[in-house]
Coordinates of C-alpha atoms in Angstrom, one line a residue:
X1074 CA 39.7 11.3 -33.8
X1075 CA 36.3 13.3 -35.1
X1076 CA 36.5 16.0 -37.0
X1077 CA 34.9 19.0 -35.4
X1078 CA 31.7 18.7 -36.8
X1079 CA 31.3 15.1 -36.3
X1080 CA 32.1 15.4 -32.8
X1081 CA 29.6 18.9 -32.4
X1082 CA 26.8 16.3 -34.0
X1083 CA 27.5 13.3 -31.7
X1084 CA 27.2 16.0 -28.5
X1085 CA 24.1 17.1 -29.8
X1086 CA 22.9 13.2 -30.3
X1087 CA 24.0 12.9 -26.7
X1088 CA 22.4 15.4 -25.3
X1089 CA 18.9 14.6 -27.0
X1090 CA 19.1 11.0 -26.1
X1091 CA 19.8 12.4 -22.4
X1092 CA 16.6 14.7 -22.8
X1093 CA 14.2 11.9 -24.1
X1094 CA 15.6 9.7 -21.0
X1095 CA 14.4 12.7 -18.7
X1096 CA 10.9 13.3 -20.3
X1097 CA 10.1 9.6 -20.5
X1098 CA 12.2 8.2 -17.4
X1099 CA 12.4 10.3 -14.2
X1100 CA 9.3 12.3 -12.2
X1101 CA 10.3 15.4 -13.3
X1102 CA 9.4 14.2 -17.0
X1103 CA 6.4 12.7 -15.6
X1104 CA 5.6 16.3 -14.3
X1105 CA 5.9 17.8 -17.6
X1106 CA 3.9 15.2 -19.4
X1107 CA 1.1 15.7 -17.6
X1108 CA 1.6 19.8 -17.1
X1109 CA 1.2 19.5 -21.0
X1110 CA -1.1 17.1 -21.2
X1111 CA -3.2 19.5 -18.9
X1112 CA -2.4 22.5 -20.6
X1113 CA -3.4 21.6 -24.7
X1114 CA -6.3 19.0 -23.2
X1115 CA -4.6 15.9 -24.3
X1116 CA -4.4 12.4 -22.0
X1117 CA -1.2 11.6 -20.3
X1118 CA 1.2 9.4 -21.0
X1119 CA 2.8 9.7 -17.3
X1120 CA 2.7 6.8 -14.8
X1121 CA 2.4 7.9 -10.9
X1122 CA 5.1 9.4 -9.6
X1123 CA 5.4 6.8 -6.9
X1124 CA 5.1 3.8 -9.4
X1125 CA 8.7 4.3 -10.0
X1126 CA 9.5 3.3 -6.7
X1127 CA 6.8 1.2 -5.5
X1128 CA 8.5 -2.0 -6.6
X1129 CA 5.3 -3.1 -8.9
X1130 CA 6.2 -5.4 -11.9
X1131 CA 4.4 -5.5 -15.0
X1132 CA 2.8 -8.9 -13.5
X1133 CA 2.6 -8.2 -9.9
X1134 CA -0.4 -7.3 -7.8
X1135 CA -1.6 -3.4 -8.4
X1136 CA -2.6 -1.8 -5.3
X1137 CA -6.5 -1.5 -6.5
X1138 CA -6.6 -5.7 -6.2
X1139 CA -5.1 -5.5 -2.8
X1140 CA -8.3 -4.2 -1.5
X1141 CA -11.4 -6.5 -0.2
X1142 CA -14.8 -6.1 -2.9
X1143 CA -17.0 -6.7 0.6
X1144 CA -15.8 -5.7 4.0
X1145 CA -14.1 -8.3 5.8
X1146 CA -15.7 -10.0 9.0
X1147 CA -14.1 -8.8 11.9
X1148 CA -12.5 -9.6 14.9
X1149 CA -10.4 -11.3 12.4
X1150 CA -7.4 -13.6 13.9
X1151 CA -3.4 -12.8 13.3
X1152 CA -3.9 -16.3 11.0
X1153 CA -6.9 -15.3 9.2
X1154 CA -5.4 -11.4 8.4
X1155 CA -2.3 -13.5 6.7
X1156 CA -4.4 -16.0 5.0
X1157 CA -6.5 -13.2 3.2
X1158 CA -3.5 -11.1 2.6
X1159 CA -2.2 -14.5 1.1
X1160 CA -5.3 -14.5 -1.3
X1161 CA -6.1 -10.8 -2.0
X1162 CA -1.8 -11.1 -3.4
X1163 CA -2.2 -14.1 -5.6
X1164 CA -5.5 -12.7 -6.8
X1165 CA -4.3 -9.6 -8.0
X1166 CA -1.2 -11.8 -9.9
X1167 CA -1.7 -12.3 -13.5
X1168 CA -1.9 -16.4 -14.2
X1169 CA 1.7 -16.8 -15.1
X1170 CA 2.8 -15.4 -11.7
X1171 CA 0.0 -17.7 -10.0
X1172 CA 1.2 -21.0 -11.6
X1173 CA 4.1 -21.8 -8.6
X1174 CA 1.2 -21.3 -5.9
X1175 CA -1.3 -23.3 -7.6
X1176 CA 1.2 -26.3 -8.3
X1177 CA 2.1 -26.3 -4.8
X1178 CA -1.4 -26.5 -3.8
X1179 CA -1.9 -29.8 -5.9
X1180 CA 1.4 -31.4 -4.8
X1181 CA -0.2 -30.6 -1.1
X1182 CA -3.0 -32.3 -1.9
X1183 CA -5.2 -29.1 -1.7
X1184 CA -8.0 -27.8 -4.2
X1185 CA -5.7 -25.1 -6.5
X1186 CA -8.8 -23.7 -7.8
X1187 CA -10.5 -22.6 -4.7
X1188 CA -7.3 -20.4 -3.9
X1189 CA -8.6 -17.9 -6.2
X1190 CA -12.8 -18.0 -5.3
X1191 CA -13.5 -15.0 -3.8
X1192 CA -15.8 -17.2 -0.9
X1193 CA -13.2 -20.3 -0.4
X1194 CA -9.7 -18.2 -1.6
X1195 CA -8.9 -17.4 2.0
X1196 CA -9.9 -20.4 4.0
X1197 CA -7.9 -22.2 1.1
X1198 CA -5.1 -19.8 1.6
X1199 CA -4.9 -20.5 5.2
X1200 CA -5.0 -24.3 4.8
X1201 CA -1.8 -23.9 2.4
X1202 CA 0.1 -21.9 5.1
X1203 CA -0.6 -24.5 7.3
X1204 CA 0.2 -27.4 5.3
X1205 CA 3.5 -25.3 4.9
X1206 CA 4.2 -24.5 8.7
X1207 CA 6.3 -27.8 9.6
X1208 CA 8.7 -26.7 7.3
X1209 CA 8.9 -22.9 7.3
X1210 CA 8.1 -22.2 10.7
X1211 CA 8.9 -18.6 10.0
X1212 CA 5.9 -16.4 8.3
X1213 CA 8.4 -15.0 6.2
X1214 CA 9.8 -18.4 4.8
X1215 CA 6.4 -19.3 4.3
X1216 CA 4.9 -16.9 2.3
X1217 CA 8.3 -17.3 0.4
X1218 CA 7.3 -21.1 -0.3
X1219 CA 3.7 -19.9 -1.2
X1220 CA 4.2 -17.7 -4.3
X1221 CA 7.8 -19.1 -5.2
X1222 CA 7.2 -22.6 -4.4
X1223 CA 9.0 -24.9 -2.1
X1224 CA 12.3 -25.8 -3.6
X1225 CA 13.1 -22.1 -4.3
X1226 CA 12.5 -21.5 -1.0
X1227 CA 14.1 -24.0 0.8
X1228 CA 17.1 -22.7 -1.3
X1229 CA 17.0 -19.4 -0.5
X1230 CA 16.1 -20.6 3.6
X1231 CA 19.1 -22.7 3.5
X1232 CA 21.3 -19.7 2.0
X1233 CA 20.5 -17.1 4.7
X1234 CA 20.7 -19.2 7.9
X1235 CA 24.1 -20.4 6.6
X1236 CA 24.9 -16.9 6.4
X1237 CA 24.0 -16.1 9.7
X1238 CA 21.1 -14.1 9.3
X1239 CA 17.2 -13.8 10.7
X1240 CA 15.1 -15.3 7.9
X1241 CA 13.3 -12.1 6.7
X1242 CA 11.8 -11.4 3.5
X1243 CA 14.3 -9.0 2.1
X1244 CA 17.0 -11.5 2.8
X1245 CA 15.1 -14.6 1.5
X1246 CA 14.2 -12.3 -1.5
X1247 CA 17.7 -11.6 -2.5
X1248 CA 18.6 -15.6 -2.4
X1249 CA 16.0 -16.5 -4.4
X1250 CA 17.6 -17.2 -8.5
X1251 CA 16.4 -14.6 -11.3
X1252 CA 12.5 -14.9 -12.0
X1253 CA 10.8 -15.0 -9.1
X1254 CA 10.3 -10.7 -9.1
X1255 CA 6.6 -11.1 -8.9
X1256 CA 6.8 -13.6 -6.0
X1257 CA 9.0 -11.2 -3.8
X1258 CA 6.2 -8.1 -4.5
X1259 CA 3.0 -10.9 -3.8
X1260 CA 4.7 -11.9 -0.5
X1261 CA 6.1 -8.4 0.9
X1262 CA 1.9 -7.0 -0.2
X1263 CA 0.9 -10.1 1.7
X1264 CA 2.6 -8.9 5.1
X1265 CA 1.4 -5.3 4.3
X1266 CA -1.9 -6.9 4.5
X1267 CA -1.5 -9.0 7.4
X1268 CA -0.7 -5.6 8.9
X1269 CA -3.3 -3.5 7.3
X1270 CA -6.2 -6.4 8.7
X1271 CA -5.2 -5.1 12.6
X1272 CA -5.4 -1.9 12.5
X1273 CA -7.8 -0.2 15.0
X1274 CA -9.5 2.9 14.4
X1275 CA -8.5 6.4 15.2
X1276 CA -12.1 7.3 17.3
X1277 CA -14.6 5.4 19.0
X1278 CA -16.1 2.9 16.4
X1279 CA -19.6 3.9 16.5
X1280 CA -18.7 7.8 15.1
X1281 CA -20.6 8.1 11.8
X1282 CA -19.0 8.4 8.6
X1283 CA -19.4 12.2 7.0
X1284 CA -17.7 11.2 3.9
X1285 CA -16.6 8.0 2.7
X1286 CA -13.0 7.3 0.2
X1287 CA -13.6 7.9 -3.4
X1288 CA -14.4 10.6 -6.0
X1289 CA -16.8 13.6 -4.9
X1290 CA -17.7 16.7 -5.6
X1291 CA -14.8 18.7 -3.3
X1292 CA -17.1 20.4 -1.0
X1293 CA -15.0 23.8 -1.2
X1294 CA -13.4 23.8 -4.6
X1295 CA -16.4 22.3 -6.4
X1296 CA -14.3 20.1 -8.4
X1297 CA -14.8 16.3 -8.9
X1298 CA -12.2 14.8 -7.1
X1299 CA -11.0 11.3 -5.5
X1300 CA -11.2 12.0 -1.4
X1301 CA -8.3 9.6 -0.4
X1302 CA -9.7 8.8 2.7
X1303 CA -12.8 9.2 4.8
X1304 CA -14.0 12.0 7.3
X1305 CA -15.0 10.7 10.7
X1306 CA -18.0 13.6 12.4
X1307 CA -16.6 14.4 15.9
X1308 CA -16.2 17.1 17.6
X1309 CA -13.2 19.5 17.7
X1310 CA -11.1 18.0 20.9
X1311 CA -11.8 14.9 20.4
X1312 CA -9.0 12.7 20.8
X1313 CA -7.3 10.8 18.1
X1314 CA -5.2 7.4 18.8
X1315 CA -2.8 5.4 16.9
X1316 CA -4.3 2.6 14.8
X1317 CA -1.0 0.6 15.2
X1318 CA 2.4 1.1 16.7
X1319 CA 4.5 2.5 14.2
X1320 CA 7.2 5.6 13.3
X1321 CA 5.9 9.1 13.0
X1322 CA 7.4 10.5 9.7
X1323 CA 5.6 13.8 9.9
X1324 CA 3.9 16.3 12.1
X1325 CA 3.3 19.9 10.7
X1326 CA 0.8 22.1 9.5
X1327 CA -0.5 23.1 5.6
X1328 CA -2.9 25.2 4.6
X1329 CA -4.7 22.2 3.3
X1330 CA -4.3 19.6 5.6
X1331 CA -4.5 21.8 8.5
X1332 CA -2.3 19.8 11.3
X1333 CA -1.1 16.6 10.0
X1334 CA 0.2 13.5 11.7
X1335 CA 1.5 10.7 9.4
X1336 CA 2.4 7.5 11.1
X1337 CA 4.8 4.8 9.5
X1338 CA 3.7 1.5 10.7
X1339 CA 6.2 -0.5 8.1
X1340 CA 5.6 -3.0 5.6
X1341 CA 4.6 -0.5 3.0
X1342 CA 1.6 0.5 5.2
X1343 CA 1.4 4.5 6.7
X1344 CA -1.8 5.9 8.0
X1345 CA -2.7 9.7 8.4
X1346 CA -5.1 12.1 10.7
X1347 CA -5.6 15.6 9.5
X1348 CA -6.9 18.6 10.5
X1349 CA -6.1 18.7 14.2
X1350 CA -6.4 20.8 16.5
X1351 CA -3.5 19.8 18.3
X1352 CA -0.5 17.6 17.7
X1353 CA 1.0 15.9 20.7
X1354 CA 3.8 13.4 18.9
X1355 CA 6.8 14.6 17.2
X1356 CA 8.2 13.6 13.9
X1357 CA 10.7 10.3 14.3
X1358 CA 8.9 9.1 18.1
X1359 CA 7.7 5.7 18.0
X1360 CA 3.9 5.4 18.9
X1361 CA 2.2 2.5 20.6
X1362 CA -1.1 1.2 19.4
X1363 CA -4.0 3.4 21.0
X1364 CA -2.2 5.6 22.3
X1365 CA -2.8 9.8 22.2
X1366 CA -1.2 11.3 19.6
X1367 CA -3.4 14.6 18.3
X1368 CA -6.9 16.1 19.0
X1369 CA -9.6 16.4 16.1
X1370 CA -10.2 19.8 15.2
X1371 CA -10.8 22.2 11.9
X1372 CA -7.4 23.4 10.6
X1373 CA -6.7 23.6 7.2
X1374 CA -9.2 23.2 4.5
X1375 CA -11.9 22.1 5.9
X1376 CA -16.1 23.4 6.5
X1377 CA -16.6 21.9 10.0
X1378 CA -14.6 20.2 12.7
X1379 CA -13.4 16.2 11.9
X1380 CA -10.8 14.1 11.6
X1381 CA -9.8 13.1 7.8
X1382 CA -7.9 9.8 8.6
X1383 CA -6.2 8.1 5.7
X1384 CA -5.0 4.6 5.0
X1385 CA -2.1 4.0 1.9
X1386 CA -0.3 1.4 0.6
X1387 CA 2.7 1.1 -0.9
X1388 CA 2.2 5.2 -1.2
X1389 CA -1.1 4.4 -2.8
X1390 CA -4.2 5.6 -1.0
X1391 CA -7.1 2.7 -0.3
X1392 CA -10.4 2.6 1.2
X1393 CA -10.2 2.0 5.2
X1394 CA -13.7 1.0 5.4
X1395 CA -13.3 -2.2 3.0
X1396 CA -10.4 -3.2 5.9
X1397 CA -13.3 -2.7 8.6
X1398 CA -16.6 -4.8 10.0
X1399 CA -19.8 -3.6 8.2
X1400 CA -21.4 -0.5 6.6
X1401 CA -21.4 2.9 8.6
X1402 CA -23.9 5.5 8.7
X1403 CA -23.3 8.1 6.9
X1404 CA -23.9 11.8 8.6
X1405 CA -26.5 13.5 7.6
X1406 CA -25.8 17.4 6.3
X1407 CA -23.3 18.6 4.3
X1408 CA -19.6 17.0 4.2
X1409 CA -16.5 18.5 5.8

């Protein structure tokens, strides 16, 4: 049908076209973007890695709006953590995205503007849930109502009980018509939120802070870099407890993270505790909530005995302290 050099031109066509998919459309390109970015001192184009799988739309909430500007009060309340996850989600939406929540805070009756005040958006939040209870009884329904509106989500309600099944969010999700993308990330960061608001901490409450989540100067490769999480002064033995029940997905040892548990606790949210000493959970055991699972120690990289514990979302690192009552002290000396 082609001659031979038409068809020798249309494989090479091919095989660019494959190429430029690669560079610009898989993490391997997005490794070599920013290796050469690095190497001739350029900016790179590359998302995260993770972004490609994170299930972030162009309009939905990014993880950096997920996260409190002031600590939140605690004890908080099972209610109040889904309330504020409910706001911190349709905050971080851009105003198209927001417009089904704030209609169906007017039809309710309810002040629409104060859902997105940063000092009435979650007592407003949680008078919308509740307006919404008598008819979605179920959290799931609910926060399915709240960022897709109620019609949409009596629909999809309606679709998966007459299929026989629970009314979760990935089922209610998959009912709901084409459109509503941005609703399905708001309400699945919502429940990672409700879940992130209870967790404990790792050590007794009052241990001092001996570096806090952000960018530093690394205290042994004297590079500016962000510290994903914060480094909690103890002791070497002493011991480290679940912050939630949840799925261990690893337990080893690096040369950076010393001994490393990380602990799945679902809805997008994982925690981890480095530098142990000693790891007493294996990889795939279910942990309960305060229970034993490592002692603190000095393994890996690291200038003195702590535990590093780390919060992430969605695979994106955030700051445990804004999910906790109060400022800490910080430790005096230099930082582990």
């Amino acid at each position: 049908m082609f001659s031979r050099n038409a068809r020798g031109l249309l494989d090479f066509l091919m095989a660019a076209l494959c190429l430029w998919a690669a560079y610009h459309h898989t993490p391997a390109g997005a490794l070599v973007r920013r290796a050469s970015a690095w190497a001739f001192n350029s900016r790179s184009t590359a998302r995260p890695l993770l972004a490609y799988y994170d299930g972030e739309s162009s309009s939905g909430p990014t993880t950096s709006s997920l996260v409190p500007t002031v600590p939140v009060l605690r004890p908080i309340s099972e209610a109040g953590a889904l309330a504020y996850g409910t706001y911190l989600a349709l905050k971080g939406l851009q105003p198209k995205a927001q417009t089904p929540t704030l209609a169906l805070a007017t039809e309710l009756g309810l002040p629409s503007e104060a859902l997105l005040d940063e000092a009435q958006g979650p007592v407003a939040a949680r008078k919308l849930l509740e307006a919404l209870e008598a008819d979605f009884p179920n959290e799931d329904a609910r926060l399915t109502a709240v960022f897709a509106g109620r019609i949409p989500a009596r629909y999809a309600l309606e679709r998966v009980l007459a299929e026989g099944g629970s009314p979760t969010l990935e089922r209610l999700a998959k009912q709901l018509p084409p459109g509503f993308e941005d609703a399905k990330v708001a309400a699945n960061q919502a429940l990672a939120l409700t879940t992130v608001f209870g967790l404990g901490w790792p050590v007794p409450e009052s241990t001092r802070i001996a570096s806090p989540f952000g960018y530093r100067i690394h205290p042994t490769l004297g590079t500016r870099k962000l510290h994903t999480g914060v480094d909690l002064s103890v002791p070497q033995g002493t011991e480290v407890k679940g912050v939630e029940e949840g799925v261990v997905r690893r337990a080893s040892e690096d040369a950076v993270n010393g001994k490393v548990l990380i602990i799945d606790h679902g809805r997008g949210v994982t925690t981890a505790y480095c530098h142990n000493s000693e790891l007493l959970v294996k990889v795939g055991q279910r942990v309960e909530r305060g229970e034993l699972i490592a002692y603190s120690g000095n393994t890996g990289r690291s200038t003195g005995p702590h535990l590093h514990y780390q919060l992430a979302l969605s695979s994106q690192p955030v700051d445990p302290l804004r999910f906790r009552a109060g400022p800490r002290t910080m430790a005096s000396g230099a930082r582990p």
